[in-house]
Amino acid sequence: MGSRDLSSDLDLARQAVAGKAAAWDAIIELYGGRIFSLALHFSSTREQAEDLTQDVFLRLFRNLSKYRGDVPLLAWTLRLSRNLCIDHYRQTRREREATFINEAALELAPSGDDPQLDAQRRELLAQVHATLREMREEEAIVIALRDLQGLSYLEIAALLDLRVGTLKSRLRRARLELIERLQKRHSSTGTQDATEAISERSLRVATC
């Protein structure tokens, strides 16, 4: 995911605060899709994700005058709405007792020209979602934000109020645990070939 220049974000925010409707429309155009996509990972259903997206933008509208351009606007928006997102995330984990698969989120997974490869990637993504539910919240959420959503380290650190170094260490540990859990899943079902194929590299391919 490419990052916008911070000065561009600040200029756009100031225009929106000044009452320029076009600037607010531009913010929604730039970040609406990303926030909704993120909301799908914090919610149980598409309807909940739509409600969460509206709540996030409402909170942004009420607080945009406080934005100082020190972090990307997307990260600042999510940090501003952190409690909203985390509350939805915790509710989602409680509701999905059997699985962490979010079909609406999986529908947004990128596709290519090879249907068989796409099916394999979708299956691995489904397993990742299911496995994330078994992991601790602090580890599951960094994988969701970095590997499933593609947020930058700076954006995730701002959202979770972490140092970038701390975030990288946590993400590394979380990825290793995720791989280990996925391998155990396949070992228990006797799919040894699939077990050997699961690695950090294969997860990056599946989630990119």
Short mmCIF file of N, CA, C and O in Angstrom, two decimals, residues 61-192:
data_model
loop_
_atom_site.label_atom_id
_atom_site.label_comp_id
_atom_site.label_asym_id
_atom_site.label_seq_id
_atom_site.Cartn_x
_atom_site.Cartn_y
_atom_site.Cartn_z
N PHE A 61 -15.23 13.10 11.60
CA PHE A 61 -15.84 14.39 11.29
C PHE A 61 -15.85 15.31 12.51
O PHE A 61 -15.60 16.51 12.42
N ARG A 62 -16.14 14.71 13.67
CA ARG A 62 -16.24 15.51 14.90
C ARG A 62 -14.88 15.95 15.44
O ARG A 62 -14.81 16.90 16.22
N ASN A 63 -13.81 15.25 15.05
CA ASN A 63 -12.51 15.51 15.65
C ASN A 63 -11.44 15.94 14.67
O ASN A 63 -10.28 16.12 15.06
N LEU A 64 -11.80 16.13 13.40
CA LEU A 64 -10.80 16.39 12.36
C LEU A 64 -9.98 17.65 12.63
O LEU A 64 -8.82 17.74 12.22
N SER A 65 -10.55 18.61 13.33
CA SER A 65 -9.82 19.84 13.63
C SER A 65 -8.61 19.60 14.52
O SER A 65 -7.70 20.44 14.59
N LYS A 66 -8.55 18.46 15.19
CA LYS A 66 -7.43 18.14 16.07
C LYS A 66 -6.26 17.50 15.34
O LYS A 66 -5.19 17.33 15.92
N TYR A 67 -6.46 17.14 14.08
CA TYR A 67 -5.40 16.46 13.32
C TYR A 67 -4.27 17.44 13.02
O TYR A 67 -4.50 18.53 12.54
N ARG A 68 -3.04 17.03 13.31
CA ARG A 68 -1.87 17.89 13.15
C ARG A 68 -0.89 17.39 12.08
O ARG A 68 0.16 17.97 11.89
N GLY A 69 -1.22 16.30 11.42
CA GLY A 69 -0.37 15.82 10.33
C GLY A 69 0.91 15.13 10.77
O GLY A 69 1.85 15.02 9.98
N ASP A 70 0.97 14.65 12.01
CA ASP A 70 2.18 13.99 12.50
C ASP A 70 2.23 12.52 12.12
O ASP A 70 3.30 11.89 12.15
N VAL A 71 1.08 11.94 11.77
CA VAL A 71 1.00 10.56 11.29
C VAL A 71 0.03 10.56 10.10
O VAL A 71 -0.74 11.51 9.93
N PRO A 72 0.05 9.52 9.27
CA PRO A 72 -0.91 9.46 8.17
C PRO A 72 -2.34 9.59 8.66
O PRO A 72 -2.69 9.11 9.75
N LEU A 73 -3.18 10.24 7.86
CA LEU A 73 -4.56 10.49 8.28
C LEU A 73 -5.32 9.19 8.52
O LEU A 73 -6.14 9.11 9.44
N LEU A 74 -5.06 8.15 7.73
CA LEU A 74 -5.73 6.87 7.94
C LEU A 74 -5.39 6.31 9.31
O LEU A 74 -6.27 5.87 10.05
N ALA A 75 -4.11 6.33 9.67
CA ALA A 75 -3.69 5.82 10.97
C ALA A 75 -4.28 6.66 12.10
O ALA A 75 -4.72 6.13 13.12
N TRP A 76 -4.29 7.97 11.91
CA TRP A 76 -4.84 8.87 12.94
C TRP A 76 -6.33 8.60 13.12
O TRP A 76 -6.84 8.58 14.25
N THR A 77 -7.03 8.37 12.01
CA THR A 77 -8.46 8.08 12.06
C THR A 77 -8.72 6.80 12.84
O THR A 77 -9.63 6.73 13.68
N LEU A 78 -7.92 5.79 12.57
CA LEU A 78 -8.11 4.52 13.26
C LEU A 78 -7.71 4.61 14.72
O LEU A 78 -8.35 4.00 15.59
N ARG A 79 -6.65 5.37 15.02
CA ARG A 79 -6.27 5.56 16.41
C ARG A 79 -7.38 6.30 17.15
O ARG A 79 -7.70 5.96 18.30
N LEU A 80 -7.97 7.29 16.50
CA LEU A 80 -9.08 8.04 17.08
C LEU A 80 -10.25 7.10 17.38
O LEU A 80 -10.97 7.28 18.37
N SER A 81 -10.43 6.09 16.53
CA SER A 81 -11.56 5.18 16.65
C SER A 81 -11.13 3.83 17.20
O SER A 81 -11.85 2.83 17.07
N ARG A 82 -9.97 3.79 17.84
CA ARG A 82 -9.41 2.52 18.30
C ARG A 82 -10.39 1.75 19.18
O ARG A 82 -10.58 0.54 19.00
N ASN A 83 -11.00 2.41 20.14
CA ASN A 83 -11.91 1.70 21.04
C ASN A 83 -13.10 1.12 20.30
O ASN A 83 -13.56 0.01 20.62
N LEU A 84 -13.61 1.86 19.31
CA LEU A 84 -14.70 1.33 18.50
C LEU A 84 -14.28 0.04 17.81
O LEU A 84 -15.00 -0.96 17.84
N CYS A 85 -13.11 0.08 17.17
CA CYS A 85 -12.63 -1.07 16.42
C CYS A 85 -12.33 -2.26 17.32
O CYS A 85 -12.72 -3.39 17.03
N ILE A 86 -11.65 -1.99 18.43
CA ILE A 86 -11.28 -3.08 19.33
C ILE A 86 -12.52 -3.71 19.97
O ILE A 86 -12.59 -4.94 20.13
N ASP A 87 -13.50 -2.90 20.32
CA ASP A 87 -14.73 -3.44 20.89
C ASP A 87 -15.42 -4.37 19.90
O ASP A 87 -15.91 -5.45 20.27
N HIS A 88 -15.47 -3.95 18.62
CA HIS A 88 -16.07 -4.80 17.60
C HIS A 88 -15.25 -6.08 17.43
O HIS A 88 -15.80 -7.17 17.25
N TYR A 89 -13.94 -5.93 17.47
CA TYR A 89 -13.05 -7.08 17.30
C TYR A 89 -13.26 -8.10 18.40
O TYR A 89 -13.35 -9.30 18.14
N ARG A 90 -13.37 -7.63 19.64
CA ARG A 90 -13.57 -8.54 20.76
C ARG A 90 -14.94 -9.21 20.68
O ARG A 90 -15.08 -10.39 20.98
N GLN A 91 -15.94 -8.45 20.26
CA GLN A 91 -17.27 -9.03 20.10
C GLN A 91 -17.25 -10.10 19.02
O GLN A 91 -17.87 -11.16 19.16
N THR A 92 -16.53 -9.82 17.94
CA THR A 92 -16.42 -10.78 16.84
C THR A 92 -15.80 -12.08 17.32
O THR A 92 -16.28 -13.18 17.01
N ARG A 93 -14.74 -11.99 18.10
CA ARG A 93 -14.06 -13.19 18.59
C ARG A 93 -14.97 -14.00 19.50
O ARG A 93 -14.91 -15.23 19.51
N ARG A 94 -15.80 -13.33 20.27
CA ARG A 94 -16.72 -14.05 21.15
C ARG A 94 -17.82 -14.73 20.34
O ARG A 94 -18.25 -15.83 20.65
N GLU A 95 -18.29 -14.05 19.29
CA GLU A 95 -19.40 -14.58 18.51
C GLU A 95 -19.00 -15.78 17.67
O GLU A 95 -19.79 -16.70 17.46
N ARG A 96 -17.77 -15.80 17.18
CA ARG A 96 -17.33 -16.89 16.30
C ARG A 96 -16.69 -17.98 17.13
O ARG A 96 -15.47 -18.11 17.19
N GLU A 97 -17.52 -18.79 17.77
CA GLU A 97 -16.99 -19.83 18.65
C GLU A 97 -16.33 -20.95 17.87
O GLU A 97 -15.38 -21.58 18.33
N ALA A 98 -16.84 -21.22 16.66
CA ALA A 98 -16.32 -22.36 15.90
C ALA A 98 -15.24 -21.96 14.92
O ALA A 98 -14.37 -22.75 14.58
N THR A 99 -15.28 -20.75 14.43
CA THR A 99 -14.34 -20.34 13.38
C THR A 99 -14.15 -18.85 13.38
O THR A 99 -14.98 -18.12 13.90
N PHE A 100 -13.06 -18.42 12.76
CA PHE A 100 -12.79 -17.00 12.62
C PHE A 100 -12.90 -16.59 11.15
O PHE A 100 -12.34 -15.61 10.72
N ILE A 101 -13.61 -17.39 10.36
CA ILE A 101 -13.72 -17.12 8.94
C ILE A 101 -14.77 -16.05 8.70
O ILE A 101 -15.91 -16.18 9.13
N ASN A 102 -14.40 -15.01 8.02
CA ASN A 102 -15.31 -13.93 7.66
C ASN A 102 -15.48 -13.98 6.15
O ASN A 102 -14.61 -13.55 5.41
N GLU A 103 -16.59 -14.55 5.69
CA GLU A 103 -16.78 -14.74 4.26
C GLU A 103 -16.77 -13.41 3.50
O GLU A 103 -16.28 -13.32 2.39
N ALA A 104 -17.34 -12.37 4.11
CA ALA A 104 -17.36 -11.07 3.44
C ALA A 104 -15.95 -10.55 3.23
O ALA A 104 -15.62 -9.97 2.19
N ALA A 105 -15.08 -10.74 4.22
CA ALA A 105 -13.69 -10.32 4.09
C ALA A 105 -12.96 -11.14 3.04
O ALA A 105 -12.15 -10.62 2.27
N LEU A 106 -13.24 -12.44 3.00
CA LEU A 106 -12.58 -13.29 2.02
C LEU A 106 -12.98 -12.92 0.59
O LEU A 106 -12.19 -13.10 -0.34
N GLU A 107 -14.17 -12.39 0.41
CA GLU A 107 -14.60 -11.96 -0.91
C GLU A 107 -13.73 -10.85 -1.47
O GLU A 107 -13.63 -10.66 -2.69
N LEU A 108 -13.09 -10.09 -0.58
CA LEU A 108 -12.25 -8.97 -1.01
C LEU A 108 -10.82 -9.41 -1.32
O LEU A 108 -10.00 -8.58 -1.73
N ALA A 109 -10.51 -10.68 -1.12
CA ALA A 109 -9.16 -11.16 -1.39
C ALA A 109 -8.84 -11.00 -2.87
O ALA A 109 -9.68 -11.26 -3.73
N PRO A 110 -7.61 -10.56 -3.20
CA PRO A 110 -7.24 -10.35 -4.60
C PRO A 110 -7.24 -11.65 -5.38
O PRO A 110 -6.96 -12.72 -4.83
N SER A 111 -7.55 -11.58 -6.65
CA SER A 111 -7.56 -12.76 -7.51
C SER A 111 -6.66 -12.53 -8.71
O SER A 111 -6.33 -11.39 -9.06
N GLY A 112 -6.24 -13.62 -9.33
CA GLY A 112 -5.35 -13.53 -10.49
C GLY A 112 -5.94 -14.27 -11.68
O GLY A 112 -7.15 -14.44 -11.80
N ASP A 113 -5.04 -14.75 -12.55
CA ASP A 113 -5.49 -15.41 -13.78
C ASP A 113 -5.57 -16.92 -13.65
O ASP A 113 -6.00 -17.60 -14.58
N ASP A 114 -5.13 -17.46 -12.51
CA ASP A 114 -5.11 -18.90 -12.31
C ASP A 114 -6.17 -19.28 -11.28
O ASP A 114 -5.97 -19.10 -10.08
N PRO A 115 -7.32 -19.83 -11.74
CA PRO A 115 -8.40 -20.18 -10.80
C PRO A 115 -7.96 -21.17 -9.73
O PRO A 115 -8.40 -21.07 -8.58
N GLN A 116 -7.11 -22.13 -10.09
CA GLN A 116 -6.65 -23.11 -9.11
C GLN A 116 -5.80 -22.46 -8.03
O GLN A 116 -5.98 -22.74 -6.84
N LEU A 117 -4.91 -21.56 -8.44
CA LEU A 117 -4.08 -20.84 -7.47
C LEU A 117 -4.94 -19.95 -6.59
O LEU A 117 -4.72 -19.85 -5.37
N ASP A 118 -5.93 -19.29 -7.19
CA ASP A 118 -6.84 -18.45 -6.41
C ASP A 118 -7.58 -19.27 -5.37
O ASP A 118 -7.77 -18.82 -4.23
N ALA A 119 -8.00 -20.48 -5.75
CA ALA A 119 -8.72 -21.34 -4.81
C ALA A 119 -7.81 -21.76 -3.66
O ALA A 119 -8.24 -21.81 -2.50
N GLN A 120 -6.55 -22.04 -3.96
CA GLN A 120 -5.60 -22.41 -2.92
C GLN A 120 -5.34 -21.25 -1.97
O GLN A 120 -5.28 -21.44 -0.75
N ARG A 121 -5.19 -20.05 -2.54
CA ARG A 121 -4.95 -18.87 -1.71
C ARG A 121 -6.16 -18.60 -0.82
O ARG A 121 -6.02 -18.27 0.36
N ARG A 122 -7.36 -18.77 -1.38
CA ARG A 122 -8.57 -18.52 -0.61
C ARG A 122 -8.69 -19.53 0.54
O ARG A 122 -9.08 -19.17 1.65
N GLU A 123 -8.34 -20.78 0.27
CA GLU A 123 -8.39 -21.81 1.30
C GLU A 123 -7.40 -21.50 2.42
O GLU A 123 -7.73 -21.63 3.60
N LEU A 124 -6.18 -21.08 2.05
CA LEU A 124 -5.19 -20.75 3.06
C LEU A 124 -5.64 -19.53 3.87
O LEU A 124 -5.48 -19.50 5.09
N LEU A 125 -6.23 -18.55 3.20
CA LEU A 125 -6.73 -17.38 3.91
C LEU A 125 -7.83 -17.76 4.90
O LEU A 125 -7.88 -17.25 6.02
N ALA A 126 -8.70 -18.68 4.48
CA ALA A 126 -9.75 -19.14 5.38
C ALA A 126 -9.15 -19.81 6.61
O ALA A 126 -9.62 -19.62 7.75
N GLN A 127 -8.10 -20.59 6.40
CA GLN A 127 -7.43 -21.24 7.52
C GLN A 127 -6.75 -20.22 8.43
O GLN A 127 -6.72 -20.37 9.65
N VAL A 128 -6.18 -19.18 7.81
CA VAL A 128 -5.55 -18.12 8.60
C VAL A 128 -6.59 -17.44 9.49
O VAL A 128 -6.37 -17.24 10.69
N HIS A 129 -7.74 -17.10 8.90
CA HIS A 129 -8.80 -16.47 9.68
C HIS A 129 -9.24 -17.37 10.84
O HIS A 129 -9.44 -16.90 11.97
N ALA A 130 -9.40 -18.66 10.56
CA ALA A 130 -9.83 -19.59 11.60
C ALA A 130 -8.78 -19.69 12.70
O ALA A 130 -9.11 -19.76 13.89
N THR A 131 -7.51 -19.70 12.32
CA THR A 131 -6.42 -19.85 13.29
C THR A 131 -6.24 -18.59 14.12
O THR A 131 -5.91 -18.66 15.31
N LEU A 132 -6.46 -17.43 13.52
CA LEU A 132 -6.31 -16.19 14.26
C LEU A 132 -7.23 -16.14 15.48
O LEU A 132 -6.90 -15.54 16.50
N ARG A 133 -8.38 -16.79 15.35
CA ARG A 133 -9.31 -16.77 16.48
C ARG A 133 -8.74 -17.49 17.70
O ARG A 133 -9.11 -17.21 18.83
N GLU A 134 -7.83 -18.42 17.47
CA GLU A 134 -7.25 -19.19 18.56
C GLU A 134 -6.13 -18.44 19.26
O GLU A 134 -5.73 -18.82 20.36
N MET A 135 -5.61 -17.40 18.61
CA MET A 135 -4.43 -16.69 19.13
C MET A 135 -4.83 -15.55 20.05
O MET A 135 -5.98 -15.11 20.06
N ARG A 136 -3.86 -15.07 20.80
CA ARG A 136 -4.11 -13.93 21.67
C ARG A 136 -4.45 -12.70 20.83
O ARG A 136 -3.94 -12.53 19.72
N GLU A 137 -5.28 -11.85 21.38
CA GLU A 137 -5.75 -10.67 20.65
C GLU A 137 -4.60 -9.82 20.13
O GLU A 137 -4.60 -9.40 18.97
N GLU A 138 -3.59 -9.55 20.95
CA GLU A 138 -2.53 -8.64 20.56
C GLU A 138 -1.71 -9.20 19.40
O GLU A 138 -1.15 -8.42 18.61
N GLU A 139 -1.65 -10.52 19.27
CA GLU A 139 -0.91 -11.13 18.17
C GLU A 139 -1.78 -11.25 16.92
O GLU A 139 -1.33 -11.00 15.81
N ALA A 140 -3.03 -11.64 17.12
CA ALA A 140 -3.94 -11.80 15.99
C ALA A 140 -4.17 -10.48 15.27
O ALA A 140 -4.22 -10.42 14.03
N ILE A 141 -4.27 -9.41 16.03
CA ILE A 141 -4.63 -8.14 15.41
C ILE A 141 -3.49 -7.55 14.58
O ILE A 141 -3.71 -6.92 13.55
N VAL A 142 -2.23 -7.79 14.98
CA VAL A 142 -1.13 -7.24 14.18
C VAL A 142 -1.00 -7.98 12.86
O VAL A 142 -0.65 -7.39 11.83
N ILE A 143 -1.30 -9.28 12.86
CA ILE A 143 -1.30 -10.03 11.60
C ILE A 143 -2.43 -9.55 10.70
O ILE A 143 -2.25 -9.35 9.49
N ALA A 144 -3.61 -9.34 11.29
CA ALA A 144 -4.74 -8.87 10.50
C ALA A 144 -4.45 -7.52 9.86
O ALA A 144 -4.74 -7.30 8.68
N LEU A 145 -3.84 -6.63 10.61
CA LEU A 145 -3.58 -5.28 10.11
C LEU A 145 -2.44 -5.24 9.10
O LEU A 145 -2.52 -4.53 8.09
N ARG A 146 -1.37 -6.00 9.37
CA ARG A 146 -0.21 -5.96 8.48
C ARG A 146 -0.33 -6.90 7.29
O ARG A 146 -0.18 -6.49 6.14
N ASP A 147 -0.64 -8.17 7.55
CA ASP A 147 -0.61 -9.17 6.49
C ASP A 147 -1.92 -9.30 5.73
O ASP A 147 -1.92 -9.65 4.54
N LEU A 148 -3.05 -9.05 6.39
CA LEU A 148 -4.33 -9.15 5.70
C LEU A 148 -4.78 -7.81 5.13
O LEU A 148 -5.47 -7.77 4.11
N GLN A 149 -4.40 -6.71 5.78
CA GLN A 149 -4.84 -5.40 5.33
C GLN A 149 -3.73 -4.56 4.71
O GLN A 149 -4.01 -3.60 4.01
N GLY A 150 -2.48 -4.90 4.96
CA GLY A 150 -1.38 -4.19 4.31
C GLY A 150 -1.07 -2.82 4.85
O GLY A 150 -0.47 -2.00 4.15
N LEU A 151 -1.47 -2.53 6.08
CA LEU A 151 -1.11 -1.24 6.66
C LEU A 151 0.39 -1.17 6.88
O LEU A 151 1.05 -2.19 7.12
N SER A 152 0.95 0.02 6.81
CA SER A 152 2.37 0.20 7.05
C SER A 152 2.67 0.05 8.54
O SER A 152 1.77 0.13 9.38
N TYR A 153 3.96 -0.16 8.85
CA TYR A 153 4.35 -0.26 10.26
C TYR A 153 3.98 1.03 11.00
O TYR A 153 3.54 0.98 12.15
N LEU A 154 4.20 2.16 10.36
CA LEU A 154 3.90 3.44 11.00
C LEU A 154 2.42 3.56 11.32
O LEU A 154 2.03 4.02 12.40
N GLU A 155 1.57 3.14 10.38
CA GLU A 155 0.13 3.24 10.59
C GLU A 155 -0.34 2.30 11.71
O GLU A 155 -1.16 2.68 12.55
N ILE A 156 0.18 1.08 11.72
CA ILE A 156 -0.22 0.13 12.76
C ILE A 156 0.29 0.59 14.12
O ILE A 156 -0.42 0.49 15.13
N ALA A 157 1.53 1.08 14.16
CA ALA A 157 2.09 1.56 15.43
C ALA A 157 1.26 2.71 15.98
O ALA A 157 1.01 2.80 17.18
N ALA A 158 0.82 3.60 15.09
CA ALA A 158 -0.02 4.72 15.52
C ALA A 158 -1.37 4.23 16.03
O ALA A 158 -1.87 4.71 17.04
N LEU A 159 -1.94 3.27 15.33
CA LEU A 159 -3.25 2.74 15.72
C LEU A 159 -3.19 2.05 17.07
O LEU A 159 -4.05 2.26 17.94
N LEU A 160 -2.15 1.23 17.28
CA LEU A 160 -2.05 0.43 18.50
C LEU A 160 -1.23 1.09 19.59
O LEU A 160 -1.06 0.51 20.67
N ASP A 161 -0.71 2.27 19.29
CA ASP A 161 0.10 3.02 20.26
C ASP A 161 1.32 2.20 20.69
O ASP A 161 1.57 1.99 21.88
N LEU A 162 2.08 1.73 19.69
CA LEU A 162 3.28 0.93 19.92
C LEU A 162 4.48 1.59 19.25
O LEU A 162 4.32 2.33 18.27
N ARG A 163 5.67 1.32 19.76
CA ARG A 163 6.88 1.69 19.04
C ARG A 163 7.02 0.75 17.84
O ARG A 163 6.64 -0.42 17.91
N VAL A 164 7.59 1.27 16.75
CA VAL A 164 7.72 0.46 15.54
C VAL A 164 8.54 -0.79 15.82
O VAL A 164 8.22 -1.88 15.35
N GLY A 165 9.62 -0.65 16.60
CA GLY A 165 10.45 -1.81 16.94
C GLY A 165 9.68 -2.86 17.71
O GLY A 165 9.81 -4.07 17.44
N THR A 166 8.86 -2.41 18.64
CA THR A 166 8.02 -3.34 19.42
C THR A 166 7.02 -4.04 18.51
O THR A 166 6.78 -5.25 18.64
N LEU A 167 6.44 -3.27 17.59
CA LEU A 167 5.48 -3.84 16.65
C LEU A 167 6.12 -4.92 15.79
O LEU A 167 5.56 -6.00 15.60
N LYS A 168 7.31 -4.65 15.26
CA LYS A 168 7.98 -5.63 14.40
C LYS A 168 8.29 -6.91 15.16
O LYS A 168 8.13 -8.01 14.61
N SER A 169 8.73 -6.78 16.40
CA SER A 169 9.02 -7.96 17.21
C SER A 169 7.75 -8.76 17.47
O SER A 169 7.74 -10.00 17.38
N ARG A 170 6.67 -8.06 17.79
CA ARG A 170 5.40 -8.74 18.06
C ARG A 170 4.89 -9.43 16.80
O ARG A 170 4.37 -10.57 16.87
N LEU A 171 5.03 -8.77 15.66
CA LEU A 171 4.56 -9.35 14.40
C LEU A 171 5.35 -10.60 14.05
O LEU A 171 4.79 -11.60 13.59
N ARG A 172 6.65 -10.53 14.26
CA ARG A 172 7.49 -11.71 13.98
C ARG A 172 7.06 -12.90 14.83
O ARG A 172 6.90 -14.01 14.32
N ARG A 173 6.86 -12.68 16.11
CA ARG A 173 6.43 -13.76 17.00
C ARG A 173 5.05 -14.28 16.58
O ARG A 173 4.80 -15.49 16.61
N ALA A 174 4.16 -13.36 16.22
CA ALA A 174 2.81 -13.75 15.84
C ALA A 174 2.82 -14.60 14.58
O ALA A 174 2.08 -15.59 14.47
N ARG A 175 3.64 -14.22 13.61
CA ARG A 175 3.71 -14.99 12.37
C ARG A 175 4.23 -16.40 12.63
O ARG A 175 3.71 -17.37 12.07
N LEU A 176 5.26 -16.52 13.46
CA LEU A 176 5.82 -17.83 13.77
C LEU A 176 4.79 -18.71 14.47
O LEU A 176 4.67 -19.90 14.20
N GLU A 177 4.01 -18.09 15.39
CA GLU A 177 2.98 -18.86 16.07
C GLU A 177 1.88 -19.28 15.11
O GLU A 177 1.37 -20.41 15.16
N LEU A 178 1.49 -18.36 14.22
CA LEU A 178 0.46 -18.68 13.24
C LEU A 178 0.89 -19.85 12.36
O LEU A 178 0.11 -20.78 12.12
N ILE A 179 2.12 -19.82 11.89
CA ILE A 179 2.64 -20.90 11.04
C ILE A 179 2.62 -22.22 11.81
O ILE A 179 2.20 -23.26 11.28
N GLU A 180 3.08 -22.19 13.05
CA GLU A 180 3.11 -23.40 13.86
C GLU A 180 1.71 -23.98 14.06
O GLU A 180 1.50 -25.19 13.94
N ARG A 181 0.75 -23.11 14.32
CA ARG A 181 -0.62 -23.57 14.52
C ARG A 181 -1.20 -24.14 13.22
O ARG A 181 -1.92 -25.16 13.24
N LEU A 182 -0.91 -23.49 12.09
CA LEU A 182 -1.40 -23.99 10.81
C LEU A 182 -0.79 -25.35 10.49
O LEU A 182 -1.47 -26.25 9.98
N GLN A 183 0.49 -25.50 10.78
CA GLN A 183 1.14 -26.78 10.53
C GLN A 183 0.53 -27.89 11.38
O GLN A 183 0.34 -29.01 10.92
N LYS A 184 0.20 -27.57 12.63
CA LYS A 184 -0.43 -28.56 13.50
C LYS A 184 -1.81 -28.93 12.97
O LYS A 184 -2.24 -30.10 13.08
N ARG A 185 -2.54 -27.95 12.45
CA ARG A 185 -3.86 -28.23 11.86
C ARG A 185 -3.73 -29.27 10.76
O ARG A 185 -4.50 -30.23 10.68
N HIS A 186 -2.76 -29.06 9.87
CA HIS A 186 -2.60 -29.96 8.74
C HIS A 186 -2.05 -31.31 9.17
O HIS A 186 -2.41 -32.34 8.61
N SER A 187 -1.19 -31.32 10.17
CA SER A 187 -0.65 -32.58 10.68
C SER A 187 -1.77 -33.44 11.26
O SER A 187 -1.80 -34.66 11.08
N SER A 188 -2.70 -32.80 11.95
CA SER A 188 -3.79 -33.54 12.59
C SER A 188 -4.75 -34.14 11.57
O SER A 188 -5.45 -35.11 11.86
N THR A 189 -4.78 -33.56 10.36
CA THR A 189 -5.66 -34.08 9.31
C THR A 189 -4.92 -34.98 8.34
O THR A 189 -5.50 -35.47 7.38
N GLY A 190 -3.61 -35.14 8.57
CA GLY A 190 -2.84 -36.04 7.74
C GLY A 190 -2.40 -35.47 6.42
O GLY A 190 -1.91 -36.20 5.55
N THR A 191 -2.53 -34.16 6.23
CA THR A 191 -2.14 -33.54 4.96
C THR A 191 -0.70 -33.07 5.06
O THR A 191 -0.42 -31.89 5.19
N GLN A 192 0.23 -34.02 5.00
CA GLN A 192 1.63 -33.71 5.21
C GLN A 192 2.19 -32.79 4.13
O GLN A 192 2.98 -31.89 4.41
#
